[in-house]
């Protein structure tokens, strides 16, 4: 292995170093994909002095093999399906719709949990940095990019500490820019590249969002004196 991150915080710090071209800019917004992407995104937003929000995306797992993604859904009704995989595995439309219904309920629950009645941050004509803790297939990130295009941002930047070569190729075509710390040929799984890859909880996501207010205000004060 070329590199292993101690945890998501260190991964976020290293990723932020590669994103310094976007630091101290009024038009930059950082969005973390819950749950694991939020701790990484928090460090990125803190370093860049940018506002932080979450963009909820749910993986659509293959029935019986839920860890294997056949697509994903996101806020606003966007969905991405790997039609080739669906045909190869003979997955029925009924099975697909059942998986989507289940994940849609969880997506809506998380939105209520994380944001409550607070509206989604305005990204129109802004540079959006989409952050996750790792990209295996890139399905969740792909649907996030597709959904955000509807909001007419000026630019979408996909950023992650680690990505597979397949995910990199897919996402660098979908996004306007891609930034990774490492793209290993022997990817295997996201967790392999972390010493501590404990699951991020809903409470932790809420805590990161609350804590992000302080660096956002600090960044605004810094910009005001420039």
Coordinates of C-alpha atoms in Angstrom, one line a residue:
X1 CA 0.0 0.0 0.0
X2 CA 1.2 3.5 -0.8
X3 CA -0.7 5.2 2.0
X4 CA -3.2 4.5 4.9
X5 CA -5.1 7.2 6.7
X6 CA -5.3 7.0 10.5
X7 CA -9.0 8.1 10.4
X8 CA -11.4 10.3 8.4
X9 CA -10.1 13.5 10.1
X10 CA -6.5 12.9 8.9
X11 CA -7.9 11.9 5.4
X12 CA -9.8 15.2 5.3
X13 CA -6.8 17.2 6.3
X14 CA -4.7 15.6 3.5
X15 CA -7.5 16.1 1.0
X16 CA -7.8 19.8 2.0
X17 CA -4.2 20.4 1.1
X18 CA -5.0 19.4 -2.5
X19 CA -7.9 21.7 -2.6
X20 CA -6.2 24.9 -1.5
X21 CA -6.9 26.6 -4.8
X22 CA -10.5 26.9 -3.5
X23 CA -9.6 28.4 -0.1
X24 CA -11.1 31.7 1.1
X25 CA -13.5 32.1 -1.9
X26 CA -17.0 33.4 -1.4
X27 CA -18.4 31.2 -4.1
X28 CA -17.3 27.8 -2.7
X29 CA -19.6 25.4 -0.9
X30 CA -18.5 22.0 0.6
X31 CA -21.1 19.1 0.6
X32 CA -20.4 15.9 2.5
X33 CA -22.1 12.6 1.6
X34 CA -23.5 11.1 4.8
X35 CA -22.4 9.5 6.8
X36 CA -18.8 8.8 6.3
X37 CA -18.1 11.7 4.0
X38 CA -19.2 14.3 6.5
X39 CA -16.1 14.1 8.9
X40 CA -13.9 14.4 5.8
X41 CA -15.9 17.2 4.4
X42 CA -15.8 19.0 7.8
X43 CA -12.0 19.1 7.7
X44 CA -12.1 20.3 4.1
X45 CA -14.6 23.1 4.8
X46 CA -12.7 24.1 7.9
X47 CA -9.4 24.4 6.0
X48 CA -11.0 26.3 3.0
X49 CA -13.1 28.6 5.2
X50 CA -16.2 27.4 3.3
X51 CA -19.7 26.6 4.4
X52 CA -20.6 22.9 5.0
X53 CA -23.8 21.1 4.3
X54 CA -24.8 17.5 3.6
X55 CA -26.2 15.9 0.4
X56 CA -28.1 12.7 1.1
X57 CA -27.4 9.8 -1.3
X58 CA -28.4 6.2 -0.7
X59 CA -26.9 3.2 -2.4
X60 CA -29.2 0.7 -4.1
X61 CA -27.9 -2.7 -3.2
X62 CA -28.4 -5.8 -5.3
X63 CA -31.1 -7.9 -3.6
X64 CA -29.4 -10.6 -1.5
X65 CA -26.0 -8.9 -1.9
X66 CA -26.8 -5.4 -0.5
X67 CA -23.1 -4.4 -0.2
X68 CA -22.9 -4.5 -4.0
X69 CA -24.3 -1.4 -5.6
X70 CA -26.6 -1.5 -8.7
X71 CA -27.2 2.2 -8.4
X72 CA -28.1 5.1 -6.1
X73 CA -30.7 7.7 -5.4
X74 CA -30.4 11.3 -4.0
X75 CA -32.4 14.2 -2.7
X76 CA -34.7 15.6 -5.3
X77 CA -35.6 12.3 -7.0
X78 CA -32.5 11.7 -9.0
X79 CA -31.5 8.1 -9.6
X80 CA -28.7 6.2 -11.3
X81 CA -29.0 2.6 -12.3
X82 CA -26.3 0.3 -13.7
X83 CA -28.4 -1.1 -16.5
X84 CA -25.8 -3.4 -17.7
X85 CA -25.5 -5.0 -14.2
X86 CA -29.3 -5.1 -13.8
X87 CA -29.6 -7.1 -17.1
X88 CA -26.7 -9.4 -16.3
X89 CA -28.1 -10.3 -12.9
X90 CA -31.7 -10.5 -14.2
X91 CA -33.0 -8.1 -11.5
X92 CA -36.7 -7.4 -12.0
X93 CA -38.3 -4.0 -12.1
X94 CA -40.4 -5.0 -9.1
X95 CA -37.2 -5.8 -7.1
X96 CA -35.6 -2.5 -8.1
X97 CA -38.7 -0.5 -7.1
X98 CA -38.8 -2.3 -3.7
X99 CA -35.1 -1.4 -3.0
X100 CA -35.7 2.2 -4.1
X101 CA -38.8 2.5 -1.8
X102 CA -36.8 1.2 1.1
X103 CA -33.8 3.5 0.5
X104 CA -36.1 6.5 -0.2
X105 CA -37.6 6.1 3.3
X106 CA -34.1 6.1 4.8
X107 CA -33.1 9.1 2.7
X108 CA -36.1 11.1 3.9
X109 CA -35.4 10.1 7.5
X110 CA -31.8 11.2 7.3
X111 CA -32.8 14.6 5.7
X112 CA -35.1 15.2 8.7
X113 CA -32.5 14.0 11.1
X114 CA -29.7 16.2 9.8
X115 CA -31.4 19.3 8.5
X116 CA -34.9 19.4 10.0
X117 CA -36.7 22.3 8.5
X118 CA -33.6 24.2 7.4
X119 CA -33.5 24.5 3.6
X120 CA -30.7 23.1 1.5
X121 CA -27.8 25.5 1.0
X122 CA -28.1 27.6 -2.3
X123 CA -25.5 26.2 -4.8
X124 CA -26.6 28.1 -7.9
X125 CA -23.7 29.7 -9.6
X126 CA -21.3 28.5 -6.9
X127 CA -18.4 26.0 -6.9
X128 CA -19.6 22.8 -5.1
X129 CA -17.0 20.5 -3.7
X130 CA -18.6 17.1 -3.2
X131 CA -16.8 15.0 -0.6
X132 CA -16.9 11.3 0.4
X133 CA -14.5 9.2 2.5
X134 CA -13.8 6.8 -0.4
X135 CA -15.1 5.9 -3.8
X136 CA -15.4 2.2 -4.8
X137 CA -17.9 2.1 -7.7
X138 CA -18.6 5.8 -7.7
X139 CA -22.4 5.1 -7.9
X140 CA -23.4 7.3 -5.0
X141 CA -21.2 10.1 -6.1
X142 CA -22.4 9.9 -9.7
X143 CA -26.0 10.4 -8.6
X144 CA -25.0 13.3 -6.4
X145 CA -23.4 15.0 -9.3
X146 CA -26.4 14.3 -11.6
X147 CA -28.8 15.7 -8.9
X148 CA -26.7 18.8 -8.3
X149 CA -26.6 19.6 -12.0
X150 CA -30.3 20.5 -11.7
X151 CA -29.3 23.2 -9.2
X152 CA -27.1 24.9 -11.8
X153 CA -23.8 25.3 -9.9
X154 CA -21.0 27.0 -11.6
X155 CA -18.7 24.0 -11.1
X156 CA -18.8 20.6 -9.5
X157 CA -15.6 19.2 -7.9
X158 CA -15.6 15.6 -6.8
X159 CA -13.1 15.1 -3.9
X160 CA -12.2 12.0 -1.9
X161 CA -9.1 10.7 0.0
X162 CA -9.2 7.4 -2.0
X163 CA -10.8 6.2 -5.1
X164 CA -10.7 3.1 -7.4
X165 CA -9.4 3.6 -10.9
X166 CA -12.9 2.7 -12.2
X167 CA -14.6 5.3 -10.0
X168 CA -12.0 7.9 -11.0
X169 CA -12.7 7.4 -14.7
X170 CA -16.4 7.6 -14.3
X171 CA -16.4 10.6 -12.0
X172 CA -13.8 12.6 -13.9
X173 CA -16.2 12.4 -16.9
X174 CA -19.2 13.4 -14.9
X175 CA -17.7 16.2 -12.8
X176 CA -15.9 19.4 -13.8
X177 CA -12.9 18.5 -11.6
X178 CA -11.7 15.6 -9.5
X179 CA -9.3 15.7 -6.6
X180 CA -8.0 12.5 -4.8
X181 CA -5.2 11.9 -2.4
X182 CA -4.5 8.4 -3.7
X183 CA -5.9 6.2 -6.5
X184 CA -4.5 2.7 -5.9
X185 CA -4.5 0.0 -8.5
X186 CA -5.1 -2.6 -5.7
X187 CA -8.1 -0.8 -4.3
X188 CA -10.1 -3.7 -2.8
X189 CA -12.4 -1.6 -0.5
X190 CA -12.5 1.8 1.1
X191 CA -12.0 0.5 4.6
X192 CA -8.6 -1.1 3.7
X193 CA -7.2 2.4 3.3
X194 CA -8.0 3.5 6.9
X195 CA -6.5 2.3 10.2
X196 CA -9.7 3.4 12.0
X197 CA -12.8 3.1 9.8
X198 CA -15.5 3.0 12.5
X199 CA -19.0 3.9 11.3
X200 CA -20.0 7.5 11.6
X201 CA -23.3 7.9 13.5
X202 CA -26.2 10.3 12.9
X203 CA -25.3 12.2 16.1
X204 CA -21.7 12.7 14.8
X205 CA -23.1 14.0 11.5
X206 CA -25.2 16.5 13.4
X207 CA -22.3 17.5 15.6
X208 CA -20.0 18.2 12.6
X209 CA -22.7 20.3 11.0
X210 CA -23.1 22.3 14.2
X211 CA -19.4 22.7 14.7
X212 CA -19.0 23.9 11.1
X213 CA -20.7 27.2 12.0
X214 CA -17.6 28.4 13.8
X215 CA -15.1 28.0 11.0
X216 CA -17.6 29.4 8.6
X217 CA -17.9 32.6 10.7
X218 CA -14.1 32.7 11.1
X219 CA -13.7 32.4 7.3
X220 CA -16.3 35.2 6.7
X221 CA -14.3 37.4 9.2
X222 CA -11.1 36.7 7.3
X223 CA -12.6 37.5 4.0
X224 CA -14.1 40.8 5.4
X225 CA -10.6 42.0 6.3
X226 CA -9.0 41.2 2.9

